[in-house]
PDB file of C-alpha atoms in Angstrom:
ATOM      1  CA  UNK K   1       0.000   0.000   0.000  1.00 47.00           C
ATOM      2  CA  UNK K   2       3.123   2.160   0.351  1.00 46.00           C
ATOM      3  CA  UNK K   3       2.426   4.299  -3.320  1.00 48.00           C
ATOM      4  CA  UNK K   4       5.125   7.200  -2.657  1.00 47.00           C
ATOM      5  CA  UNK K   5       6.660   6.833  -5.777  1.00 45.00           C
ATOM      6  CA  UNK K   6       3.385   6.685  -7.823  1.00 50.00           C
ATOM      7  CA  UNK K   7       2.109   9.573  -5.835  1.00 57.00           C
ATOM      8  CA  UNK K   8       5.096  12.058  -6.312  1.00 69.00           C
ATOM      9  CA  UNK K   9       3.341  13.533  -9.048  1.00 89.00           C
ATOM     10  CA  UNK K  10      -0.147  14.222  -7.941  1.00 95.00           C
ATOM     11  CA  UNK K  11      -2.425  16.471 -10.079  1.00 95.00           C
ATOM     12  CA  UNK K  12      -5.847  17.898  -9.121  1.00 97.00           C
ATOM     13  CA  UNK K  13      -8.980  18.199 -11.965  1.00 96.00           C
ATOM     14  CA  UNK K  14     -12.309  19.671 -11.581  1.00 96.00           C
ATOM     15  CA  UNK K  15     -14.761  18.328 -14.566  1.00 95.00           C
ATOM     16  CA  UNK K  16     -17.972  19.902 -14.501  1.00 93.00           C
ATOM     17  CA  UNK K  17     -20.708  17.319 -16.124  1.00 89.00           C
ATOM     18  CA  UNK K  18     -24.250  18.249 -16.553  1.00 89.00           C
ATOM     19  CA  UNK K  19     -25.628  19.417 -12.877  1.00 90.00           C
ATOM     20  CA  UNK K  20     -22.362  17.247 -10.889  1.00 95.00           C
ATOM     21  CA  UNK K  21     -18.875  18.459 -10.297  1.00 96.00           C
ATOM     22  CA  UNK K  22     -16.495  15.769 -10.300  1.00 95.00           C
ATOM     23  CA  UNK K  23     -13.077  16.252  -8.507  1.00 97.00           C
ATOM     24  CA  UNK K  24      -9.982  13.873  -8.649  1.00 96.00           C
ATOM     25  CA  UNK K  25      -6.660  13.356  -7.348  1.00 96.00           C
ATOM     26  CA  UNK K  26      -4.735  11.323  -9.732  1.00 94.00           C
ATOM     27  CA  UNK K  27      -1.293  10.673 -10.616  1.00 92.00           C
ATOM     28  CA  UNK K  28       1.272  10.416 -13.183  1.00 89.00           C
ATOM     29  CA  UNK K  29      -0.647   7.936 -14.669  1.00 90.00           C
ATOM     30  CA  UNK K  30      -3.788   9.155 -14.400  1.00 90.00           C
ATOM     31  CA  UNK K  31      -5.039   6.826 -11.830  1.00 91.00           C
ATOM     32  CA  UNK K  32      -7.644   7.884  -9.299  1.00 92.00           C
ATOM     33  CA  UNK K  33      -7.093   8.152  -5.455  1.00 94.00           C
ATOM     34  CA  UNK K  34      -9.402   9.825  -4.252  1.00 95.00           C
ATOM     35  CA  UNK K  35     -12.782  11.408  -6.097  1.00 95.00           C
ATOM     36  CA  UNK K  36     -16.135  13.380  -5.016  1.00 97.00           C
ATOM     37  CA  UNK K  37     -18.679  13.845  -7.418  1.00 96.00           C
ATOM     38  CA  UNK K  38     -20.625  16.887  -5.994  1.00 96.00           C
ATOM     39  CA  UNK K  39     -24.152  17.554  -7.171  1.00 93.00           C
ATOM     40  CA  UNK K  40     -25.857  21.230  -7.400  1.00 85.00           C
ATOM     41  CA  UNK K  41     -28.562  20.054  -4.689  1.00 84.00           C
ATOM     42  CA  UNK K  42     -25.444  20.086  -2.256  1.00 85.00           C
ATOM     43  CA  UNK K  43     -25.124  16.684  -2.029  1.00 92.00           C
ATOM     44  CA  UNK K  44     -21.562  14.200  -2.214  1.00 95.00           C
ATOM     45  CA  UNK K  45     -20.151  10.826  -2.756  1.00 95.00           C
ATOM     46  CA  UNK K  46     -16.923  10.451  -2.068  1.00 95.00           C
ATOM     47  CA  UNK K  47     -14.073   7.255  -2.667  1.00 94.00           C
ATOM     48  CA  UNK K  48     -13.188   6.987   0.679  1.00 92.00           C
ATOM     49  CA  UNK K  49     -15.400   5.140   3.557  1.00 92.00           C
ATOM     50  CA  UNK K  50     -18.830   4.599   3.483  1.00 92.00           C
ATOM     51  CA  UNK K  51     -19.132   5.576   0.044  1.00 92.00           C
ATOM     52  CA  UNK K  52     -16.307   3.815  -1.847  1.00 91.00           C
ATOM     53  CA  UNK K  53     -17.021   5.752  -4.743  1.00 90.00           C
ATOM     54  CA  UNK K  54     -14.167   5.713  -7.120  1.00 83.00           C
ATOM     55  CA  UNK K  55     -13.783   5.068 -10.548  1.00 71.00           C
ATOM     56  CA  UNK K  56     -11.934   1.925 -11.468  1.00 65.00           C
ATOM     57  CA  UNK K  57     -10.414   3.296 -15.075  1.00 73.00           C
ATOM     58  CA  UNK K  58      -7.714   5.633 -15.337  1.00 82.00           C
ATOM     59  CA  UNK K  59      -9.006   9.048 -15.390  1.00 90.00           C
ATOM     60  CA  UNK K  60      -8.680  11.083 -18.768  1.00 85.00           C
ATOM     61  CA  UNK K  61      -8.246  14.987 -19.346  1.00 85.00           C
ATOM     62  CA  UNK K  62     -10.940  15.860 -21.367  1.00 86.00           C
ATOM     63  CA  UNK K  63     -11.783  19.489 -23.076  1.00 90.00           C
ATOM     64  CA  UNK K  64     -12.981  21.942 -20.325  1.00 90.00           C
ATOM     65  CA  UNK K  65     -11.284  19.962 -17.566  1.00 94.00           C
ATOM     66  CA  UNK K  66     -10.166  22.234 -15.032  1.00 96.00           C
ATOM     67  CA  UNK K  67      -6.716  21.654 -13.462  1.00 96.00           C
ATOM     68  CA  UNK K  68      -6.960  22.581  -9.166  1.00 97.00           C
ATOM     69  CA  UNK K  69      -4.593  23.294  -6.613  1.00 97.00           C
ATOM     70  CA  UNK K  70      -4.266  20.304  -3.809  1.00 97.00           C
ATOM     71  CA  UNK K  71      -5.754  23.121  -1.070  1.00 98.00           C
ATOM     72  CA  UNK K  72      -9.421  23.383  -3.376  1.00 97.00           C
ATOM     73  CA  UNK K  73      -9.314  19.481  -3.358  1.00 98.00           C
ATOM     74  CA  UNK K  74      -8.966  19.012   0.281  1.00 98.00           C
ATOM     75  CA  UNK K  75     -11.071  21.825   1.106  1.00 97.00           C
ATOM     76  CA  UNK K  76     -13.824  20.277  -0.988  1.00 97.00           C
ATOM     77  CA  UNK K  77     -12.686  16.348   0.268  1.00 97.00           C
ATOM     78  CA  UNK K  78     -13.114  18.130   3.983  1.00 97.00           C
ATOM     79  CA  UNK K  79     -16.656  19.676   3.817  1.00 95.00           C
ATOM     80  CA  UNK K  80     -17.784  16.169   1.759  1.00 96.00           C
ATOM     81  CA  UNK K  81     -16.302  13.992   4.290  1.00 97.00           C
ATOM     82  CA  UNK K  82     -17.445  15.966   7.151  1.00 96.00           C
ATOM     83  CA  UNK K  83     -20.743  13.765   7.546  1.00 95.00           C
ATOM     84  CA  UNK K  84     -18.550  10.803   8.377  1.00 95.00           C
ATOM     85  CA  UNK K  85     -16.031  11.997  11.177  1.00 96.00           C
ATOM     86  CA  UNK K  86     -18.840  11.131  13.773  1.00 96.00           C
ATOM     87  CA  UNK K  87     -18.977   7.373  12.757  1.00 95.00           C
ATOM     88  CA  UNK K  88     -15.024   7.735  11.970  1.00 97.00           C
ATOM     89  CA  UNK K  89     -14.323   8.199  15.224  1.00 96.00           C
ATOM     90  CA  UNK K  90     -16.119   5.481  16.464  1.00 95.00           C
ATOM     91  CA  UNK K  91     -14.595   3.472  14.928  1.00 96.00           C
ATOM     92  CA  UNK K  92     -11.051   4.284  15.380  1.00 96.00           C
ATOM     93  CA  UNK K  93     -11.905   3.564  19.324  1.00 96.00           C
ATOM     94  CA  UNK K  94     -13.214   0.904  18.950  1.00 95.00           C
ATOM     95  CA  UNK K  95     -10.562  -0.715  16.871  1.00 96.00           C
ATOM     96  CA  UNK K  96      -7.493  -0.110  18.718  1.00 96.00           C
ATOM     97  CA  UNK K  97      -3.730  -0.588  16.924  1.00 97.00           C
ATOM     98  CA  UNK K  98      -2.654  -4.344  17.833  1.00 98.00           C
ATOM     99  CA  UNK K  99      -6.246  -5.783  17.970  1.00 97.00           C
ATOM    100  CA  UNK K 100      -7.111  -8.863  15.724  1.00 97.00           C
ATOM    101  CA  UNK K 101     -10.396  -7.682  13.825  1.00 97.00           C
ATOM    102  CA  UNK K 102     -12.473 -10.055  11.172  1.00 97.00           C
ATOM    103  CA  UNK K 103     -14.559  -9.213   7.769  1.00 96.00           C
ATOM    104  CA  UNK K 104     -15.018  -9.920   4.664  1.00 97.00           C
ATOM    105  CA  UNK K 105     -13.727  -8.706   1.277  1.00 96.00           C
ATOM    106  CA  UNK K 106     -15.464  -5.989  -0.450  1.00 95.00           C
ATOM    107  CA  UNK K 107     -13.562  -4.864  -3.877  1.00 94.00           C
ATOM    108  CA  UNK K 108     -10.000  -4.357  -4.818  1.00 93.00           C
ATOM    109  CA  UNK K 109      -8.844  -0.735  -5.657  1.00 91.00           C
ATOM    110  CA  UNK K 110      -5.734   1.285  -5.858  1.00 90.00           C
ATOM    111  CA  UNK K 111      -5.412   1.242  -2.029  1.00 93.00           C
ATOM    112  CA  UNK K 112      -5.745  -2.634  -1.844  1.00 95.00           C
ATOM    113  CA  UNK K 113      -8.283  -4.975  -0.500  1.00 96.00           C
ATOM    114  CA  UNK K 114     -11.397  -3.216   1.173  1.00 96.00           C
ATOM    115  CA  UNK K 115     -12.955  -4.966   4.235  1.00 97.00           C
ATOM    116  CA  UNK K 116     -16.169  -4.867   5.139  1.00 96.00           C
ATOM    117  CA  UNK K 117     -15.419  -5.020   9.063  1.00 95.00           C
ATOM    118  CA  UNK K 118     -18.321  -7.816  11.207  1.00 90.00           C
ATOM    119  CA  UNK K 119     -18.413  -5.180  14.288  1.00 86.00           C
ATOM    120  CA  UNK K 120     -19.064  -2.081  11.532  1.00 90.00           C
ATOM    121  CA  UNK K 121     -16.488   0.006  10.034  1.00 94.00           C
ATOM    122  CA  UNK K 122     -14.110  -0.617   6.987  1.00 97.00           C
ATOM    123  CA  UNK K 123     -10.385  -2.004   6.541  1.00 97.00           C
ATOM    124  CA  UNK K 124      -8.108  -1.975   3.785  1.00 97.00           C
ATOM    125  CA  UNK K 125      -4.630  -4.112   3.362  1.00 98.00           C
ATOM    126  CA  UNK K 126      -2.254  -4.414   0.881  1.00 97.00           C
ATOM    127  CA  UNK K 127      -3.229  -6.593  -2.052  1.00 96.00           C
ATOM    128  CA  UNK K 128       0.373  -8.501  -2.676  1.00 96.00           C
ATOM    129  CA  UNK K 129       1.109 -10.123   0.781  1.00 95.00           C
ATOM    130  CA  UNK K 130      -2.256 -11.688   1.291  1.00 96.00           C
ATOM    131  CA  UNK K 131      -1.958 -12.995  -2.496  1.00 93.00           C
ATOM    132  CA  UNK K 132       1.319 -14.523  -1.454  1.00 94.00           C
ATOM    133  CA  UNK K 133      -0.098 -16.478   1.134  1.00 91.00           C
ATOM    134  CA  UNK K 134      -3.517 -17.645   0.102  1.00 92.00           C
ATOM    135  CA  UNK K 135      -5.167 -19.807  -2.106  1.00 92.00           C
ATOM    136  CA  UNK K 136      -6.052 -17.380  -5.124  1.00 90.00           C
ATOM    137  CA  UNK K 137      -9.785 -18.666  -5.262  1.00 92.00           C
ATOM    138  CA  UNK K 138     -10.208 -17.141  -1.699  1.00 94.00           C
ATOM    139  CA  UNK K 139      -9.302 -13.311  -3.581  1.00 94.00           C
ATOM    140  CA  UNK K 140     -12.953 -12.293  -4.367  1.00 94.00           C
ATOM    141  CA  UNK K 141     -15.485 -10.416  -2.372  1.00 95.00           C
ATOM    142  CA  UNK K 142     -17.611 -12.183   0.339  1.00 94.00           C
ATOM    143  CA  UNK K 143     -14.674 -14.350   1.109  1.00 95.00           C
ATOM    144  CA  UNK K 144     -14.014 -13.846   5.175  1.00 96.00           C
ATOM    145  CA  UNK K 145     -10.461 -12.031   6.185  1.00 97.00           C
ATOM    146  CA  UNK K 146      -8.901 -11.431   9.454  1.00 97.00           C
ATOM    147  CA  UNK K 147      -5.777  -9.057   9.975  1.00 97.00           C
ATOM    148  CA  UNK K 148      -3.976  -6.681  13.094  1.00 98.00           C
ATOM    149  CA  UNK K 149      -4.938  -3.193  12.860  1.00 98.00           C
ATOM    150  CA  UNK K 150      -1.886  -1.649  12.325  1.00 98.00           C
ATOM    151  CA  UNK K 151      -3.198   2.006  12.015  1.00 98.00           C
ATOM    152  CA  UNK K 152      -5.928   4.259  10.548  1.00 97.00           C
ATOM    153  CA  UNK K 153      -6.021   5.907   7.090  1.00 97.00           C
ATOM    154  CA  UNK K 154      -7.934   9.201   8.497  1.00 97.00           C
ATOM    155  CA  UNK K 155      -8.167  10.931   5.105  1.00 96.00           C
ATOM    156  CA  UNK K 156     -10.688   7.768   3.735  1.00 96.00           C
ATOM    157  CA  UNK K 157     -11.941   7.002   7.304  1.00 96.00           C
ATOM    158  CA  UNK K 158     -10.694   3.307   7.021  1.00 97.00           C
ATOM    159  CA  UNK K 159      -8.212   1.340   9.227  1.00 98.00           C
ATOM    160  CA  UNK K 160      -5.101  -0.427   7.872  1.00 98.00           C
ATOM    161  CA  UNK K 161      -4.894  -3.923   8.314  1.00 98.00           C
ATOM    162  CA  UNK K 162      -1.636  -6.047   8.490  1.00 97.00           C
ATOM    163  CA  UNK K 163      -0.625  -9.757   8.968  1.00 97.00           C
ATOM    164  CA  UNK K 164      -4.176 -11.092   7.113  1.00 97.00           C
ATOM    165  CA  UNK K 165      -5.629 -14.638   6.761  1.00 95.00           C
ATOM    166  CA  UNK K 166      -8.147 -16.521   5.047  1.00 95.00           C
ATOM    167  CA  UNK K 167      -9.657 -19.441   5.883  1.00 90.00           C
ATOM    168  CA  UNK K 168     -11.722 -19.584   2.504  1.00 91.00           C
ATOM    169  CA  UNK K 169     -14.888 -19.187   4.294  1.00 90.00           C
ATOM    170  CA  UNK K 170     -17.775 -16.690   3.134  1.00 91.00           C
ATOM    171  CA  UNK K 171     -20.307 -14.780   4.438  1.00 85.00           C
ATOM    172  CA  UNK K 172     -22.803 -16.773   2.335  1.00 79.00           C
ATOM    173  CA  UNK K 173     -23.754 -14.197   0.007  1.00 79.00           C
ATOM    174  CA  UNK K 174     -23.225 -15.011  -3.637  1.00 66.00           C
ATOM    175  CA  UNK K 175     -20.486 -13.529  -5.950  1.00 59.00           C
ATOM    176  CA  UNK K 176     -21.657 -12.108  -9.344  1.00 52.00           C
ATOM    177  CA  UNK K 177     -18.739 -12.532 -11.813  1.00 47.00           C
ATOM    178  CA  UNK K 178     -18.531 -10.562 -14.950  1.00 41.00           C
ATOM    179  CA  UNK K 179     -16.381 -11.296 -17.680  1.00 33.00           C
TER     180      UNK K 179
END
């Protein structure tokens, strides 16, 4: 989950689309980070926690795209996100650093695998060390994971898991594959 070197050279667009504003953070190669599609009623979605909104493509300039500086994008991320700190923190005490927590696999993004945490809240852990340990038919949402919470990603209101393990058990709900 450690993307320094992708995210050296982080750029900020604004696109405005029919009655939404959509903002991005993106990097060298155009991949998305972090997102909030802002509508004119004053509503948000956001990519980071309990939204997950984030496009899964790389992110394109197109005509009338707006480059930002970093302070409009937080200052927008802040105000969207602001709903959320409430449950946030919640969270964050209830999931101390060093405790074992269980959940199951959401979707896969830039930041890794999202968790869908059994006691509420979200997790997310780097993709390549839980590949390198488990069967890769347990990789796909529903399947159960357990991990240490190593620390909290405050920006998307998610903790960080480490040290995750699958027993290939699922929370029973089916998996809709499309190819």
């Amino acid at each position: 989950m450690d993307n320094s070197k992708e995210r050296e050279n982080i750029q900020y667009l604004k696109s405005v689309i029919d009655d939404e504003i959509w903002y991005f953070e993106i990097d060298g190669q155009q991949t998305a980070y972090r997102q909030i599609v802002a509508r004119q009623e004053g509503t948000c979605r956001v990519s980071g926690s309990p939204d997950f909104y984030l496009t899964d493509q790389s992110v394109e300039w197109m005509e009338g795209d707006i480059p930002i500086e970093s302070a409009e994008f937080e200052a927008v991320w802040t105000k969207a996100m602001a709903p959320y700190q409430e449950e946030w923190n919640r969270t964050r005490q209830r999931y101390p650093e060093g405790r074992r927590v269980a959940g199951v696999i959401m979707f896969f993004s830039i930041h890794g695998i999202h968790i869908a945490l059994s006691d509420g809240g979200y997790a997310v852990t780097a993709y390549e060390p839980v590949r390198s340990r488990v069967d890769h038919s347990y990789l796909y949402p529903h399947y159960l994971i357990e991990g240490i919470v190593q620390g909290v990603d405050d920006v998307n209101c998610w903790l960080v898991l480490g040290n995750c393990t699958m027993s290939g058990g699922t929370d029973g709900k089916e998996t809709i594959l499309q190819f």
